[in-house]
mmCIF file of C-alpha atoms in Angstrom:
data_model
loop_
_atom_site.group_PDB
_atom_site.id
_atom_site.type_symbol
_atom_site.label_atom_id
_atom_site.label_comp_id
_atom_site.label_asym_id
_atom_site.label_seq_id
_atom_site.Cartn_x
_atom_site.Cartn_y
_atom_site.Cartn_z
ATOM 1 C CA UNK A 223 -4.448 -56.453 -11.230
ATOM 2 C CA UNK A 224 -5.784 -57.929 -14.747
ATOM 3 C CA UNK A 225 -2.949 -60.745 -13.902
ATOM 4 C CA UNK A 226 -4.430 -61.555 -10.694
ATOM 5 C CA UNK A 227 -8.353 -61.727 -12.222
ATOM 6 C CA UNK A 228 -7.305 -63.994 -15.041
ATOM 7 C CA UNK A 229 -4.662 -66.504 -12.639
ATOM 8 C CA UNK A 230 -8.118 -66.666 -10.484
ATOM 9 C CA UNK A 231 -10.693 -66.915 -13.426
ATOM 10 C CA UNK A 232 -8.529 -69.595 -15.180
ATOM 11 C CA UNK A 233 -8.420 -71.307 -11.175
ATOM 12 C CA UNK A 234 -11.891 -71.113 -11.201
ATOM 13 C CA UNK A 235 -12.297 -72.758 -14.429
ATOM 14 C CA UNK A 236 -10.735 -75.672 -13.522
ATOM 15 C CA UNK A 237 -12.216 -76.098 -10.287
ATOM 16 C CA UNK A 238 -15.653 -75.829 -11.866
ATOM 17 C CA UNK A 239 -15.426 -77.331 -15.361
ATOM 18 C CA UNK A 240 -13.372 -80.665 -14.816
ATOM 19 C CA UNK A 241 -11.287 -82.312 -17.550
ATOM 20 C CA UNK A 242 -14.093 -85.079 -18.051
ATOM 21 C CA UNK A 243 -16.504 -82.133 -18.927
ATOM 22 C CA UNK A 244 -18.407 -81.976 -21.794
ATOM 23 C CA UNK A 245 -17.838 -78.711 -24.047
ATOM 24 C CA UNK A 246 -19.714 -76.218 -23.761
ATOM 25 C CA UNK A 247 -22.561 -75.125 -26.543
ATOM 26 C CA UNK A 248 -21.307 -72.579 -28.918
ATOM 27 C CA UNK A 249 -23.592 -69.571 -27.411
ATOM 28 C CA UNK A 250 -22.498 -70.714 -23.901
ATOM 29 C CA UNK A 251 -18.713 -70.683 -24.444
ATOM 30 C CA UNK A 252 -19.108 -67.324 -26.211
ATOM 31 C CA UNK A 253 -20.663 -65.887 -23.260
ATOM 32 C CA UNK A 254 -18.384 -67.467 -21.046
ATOM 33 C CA UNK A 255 -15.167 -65.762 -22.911
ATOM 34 C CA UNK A 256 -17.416 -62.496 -22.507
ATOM 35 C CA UNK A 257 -17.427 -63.099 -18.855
ATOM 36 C CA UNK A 258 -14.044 -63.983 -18.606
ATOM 37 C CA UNK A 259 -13.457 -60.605 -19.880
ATOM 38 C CA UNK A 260 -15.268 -58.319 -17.946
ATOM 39 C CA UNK A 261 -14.199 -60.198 -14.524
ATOM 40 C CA UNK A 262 -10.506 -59.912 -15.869
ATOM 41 C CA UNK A 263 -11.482 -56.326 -16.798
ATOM 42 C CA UNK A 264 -12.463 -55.599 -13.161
ATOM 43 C CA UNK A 265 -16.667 -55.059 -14.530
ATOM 44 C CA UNK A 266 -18.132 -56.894 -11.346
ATOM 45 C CA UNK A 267 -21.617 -55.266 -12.215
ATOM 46 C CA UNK A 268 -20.866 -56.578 -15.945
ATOM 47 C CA UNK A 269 -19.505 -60.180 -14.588
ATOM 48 C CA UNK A 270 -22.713 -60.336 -12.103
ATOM 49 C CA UNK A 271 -25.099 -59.525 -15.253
ATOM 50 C CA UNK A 272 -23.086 -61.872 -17.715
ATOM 51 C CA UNK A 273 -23.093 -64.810 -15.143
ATOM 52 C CA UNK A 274 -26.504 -64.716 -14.750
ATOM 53 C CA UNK A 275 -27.048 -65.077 -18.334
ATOM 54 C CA UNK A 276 -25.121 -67.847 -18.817
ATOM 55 C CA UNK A 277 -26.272 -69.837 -15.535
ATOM 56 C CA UNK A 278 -30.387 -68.870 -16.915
ATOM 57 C CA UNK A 279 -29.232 -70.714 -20.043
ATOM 58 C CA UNK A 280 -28.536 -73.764 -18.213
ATOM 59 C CA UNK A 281 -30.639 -73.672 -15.704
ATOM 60 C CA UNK A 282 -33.280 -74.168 -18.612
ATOM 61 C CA UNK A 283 -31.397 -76.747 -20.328
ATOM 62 C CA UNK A 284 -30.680 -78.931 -17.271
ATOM 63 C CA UNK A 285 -34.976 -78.766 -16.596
ATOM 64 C CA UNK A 286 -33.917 -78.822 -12.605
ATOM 65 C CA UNK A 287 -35.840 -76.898 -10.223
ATOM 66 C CA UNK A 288 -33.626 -73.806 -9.076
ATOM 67 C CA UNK A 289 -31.115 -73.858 -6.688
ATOM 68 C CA UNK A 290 -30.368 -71.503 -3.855
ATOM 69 C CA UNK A 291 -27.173 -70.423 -5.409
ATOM 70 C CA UNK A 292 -28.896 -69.702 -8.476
ATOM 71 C CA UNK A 293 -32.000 -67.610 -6.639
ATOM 72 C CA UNK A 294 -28.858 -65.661 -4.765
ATOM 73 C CA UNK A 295 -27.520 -64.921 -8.020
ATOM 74 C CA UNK A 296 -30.723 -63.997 -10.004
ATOM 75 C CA UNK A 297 -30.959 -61.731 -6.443
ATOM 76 C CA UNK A 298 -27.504 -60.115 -6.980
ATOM 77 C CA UNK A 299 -28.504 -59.498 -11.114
ATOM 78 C CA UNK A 300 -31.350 -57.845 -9.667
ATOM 79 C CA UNK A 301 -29.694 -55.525 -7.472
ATOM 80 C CA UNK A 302 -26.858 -54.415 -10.425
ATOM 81 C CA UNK A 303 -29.435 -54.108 -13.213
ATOM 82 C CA UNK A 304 -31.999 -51.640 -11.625
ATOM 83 C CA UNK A 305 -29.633 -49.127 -10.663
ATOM 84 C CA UNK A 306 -31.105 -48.471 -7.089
ATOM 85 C CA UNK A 307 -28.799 -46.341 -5.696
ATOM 86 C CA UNK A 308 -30.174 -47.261 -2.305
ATOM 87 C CA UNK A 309 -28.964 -50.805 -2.479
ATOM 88 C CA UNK A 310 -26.275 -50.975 -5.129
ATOM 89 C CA UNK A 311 -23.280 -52.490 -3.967
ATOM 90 C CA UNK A 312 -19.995 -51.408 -2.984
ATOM 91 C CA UNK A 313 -17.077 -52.354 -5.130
ATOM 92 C CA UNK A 314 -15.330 -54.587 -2.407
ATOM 93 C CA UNK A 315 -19.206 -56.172 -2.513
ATOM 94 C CA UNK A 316 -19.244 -55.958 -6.143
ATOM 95 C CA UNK A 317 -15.896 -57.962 -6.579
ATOM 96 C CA UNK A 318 -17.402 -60.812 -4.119
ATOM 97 C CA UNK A 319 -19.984 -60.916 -6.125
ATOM 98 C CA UNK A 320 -18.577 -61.086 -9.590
ATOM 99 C CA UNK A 321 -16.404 -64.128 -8.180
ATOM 100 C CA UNK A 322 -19.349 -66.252 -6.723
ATOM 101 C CA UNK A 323 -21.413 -65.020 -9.975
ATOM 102 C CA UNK A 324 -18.388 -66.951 -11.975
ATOM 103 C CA UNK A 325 -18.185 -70.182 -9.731
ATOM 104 C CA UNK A 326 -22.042 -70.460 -9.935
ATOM 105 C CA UNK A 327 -21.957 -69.888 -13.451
ATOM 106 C CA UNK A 328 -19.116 -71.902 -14.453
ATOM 107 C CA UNK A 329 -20.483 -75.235 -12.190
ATOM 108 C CA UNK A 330 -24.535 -74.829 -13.448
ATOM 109 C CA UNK A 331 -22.827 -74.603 -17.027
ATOM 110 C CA UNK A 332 -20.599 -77.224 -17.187
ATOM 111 C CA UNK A 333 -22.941 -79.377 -15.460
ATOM 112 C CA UNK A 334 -25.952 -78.659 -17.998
ATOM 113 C CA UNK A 335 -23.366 -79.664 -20.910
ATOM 114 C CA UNK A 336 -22.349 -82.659 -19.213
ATOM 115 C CA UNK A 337 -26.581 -84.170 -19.354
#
C-alpha cells in the first residue's frame, strides 16, 4: 500500500507544484516531506493536521482572503484534532480527506512561494 500512497503523493506533487514553481521556504518544504510521510504512512488524521499547517502558513504569506477549500480544510483539522468521537471520521473518510488535505496544501503552497 505505501507504494500506492507515494506513486499518488509524488502525482499530486506534480499536478500541484508545476516545474515553473518557485521553491518552497525551508520550514514549508520541511513540513511538506513530514506530510509526505504520514500520507505515505497511511496517518490520514496526521496528513489532515499536517496539511493544514502548511496551507495556514501560506495562507498568511499570500495576504488573500480565505478560500472555500481552505475553510473545508481548517473544518476537516477541526474535526481530527478534538477527538469527538461523535463526528470523527471513518477511515475510508479519513483517506479522502488526507488526499484533498494534500492537493489543497500542495496548490495554496506552491502558489504563496510563487508571489
Amino acid at each position: 500500500m505505501e507504494g500506492k500512497r507515494a506513486d499518488w503523493f509524488a502525482r499530486a506533487l506534480a499536478a500541484n507544484a508545476p516545474p515553473q514553481a518557485a521553491a518552497l521556504p525551508a520550514t514549508w518544504d520541511q513540513a511538506c516531506d513530514e506530510l509526505e510521510r504520514a500520507y505515505v504512512a497511511g496517518a490520514g488524521a496526521a496528513s489532515v493536521v499536517l496539511a493544514f499547517a502548511l496551507a495556514e502558513a501560506a495562507q498568511r504569506k499570500g495576504g488573500e482572503s480565505e478560500s472555500p477549500e481552505f475553510d473545508l480544510l481548517r473544518e476537516r483539522r477541526n474535526r481530527v484534532a478534538h477527538l469527538d468521537a461523535r463526528d470523527y471520521p471513518d477511515a475510508a473518510t479519513l483517506e479522502d480527506w488526507a488526499q484533498a488535505a494534500v492537493r489543497t496544501a500542495l496548490r495554496l503552497a506552491y502558489g504563496a512561494a510563487w508571489r
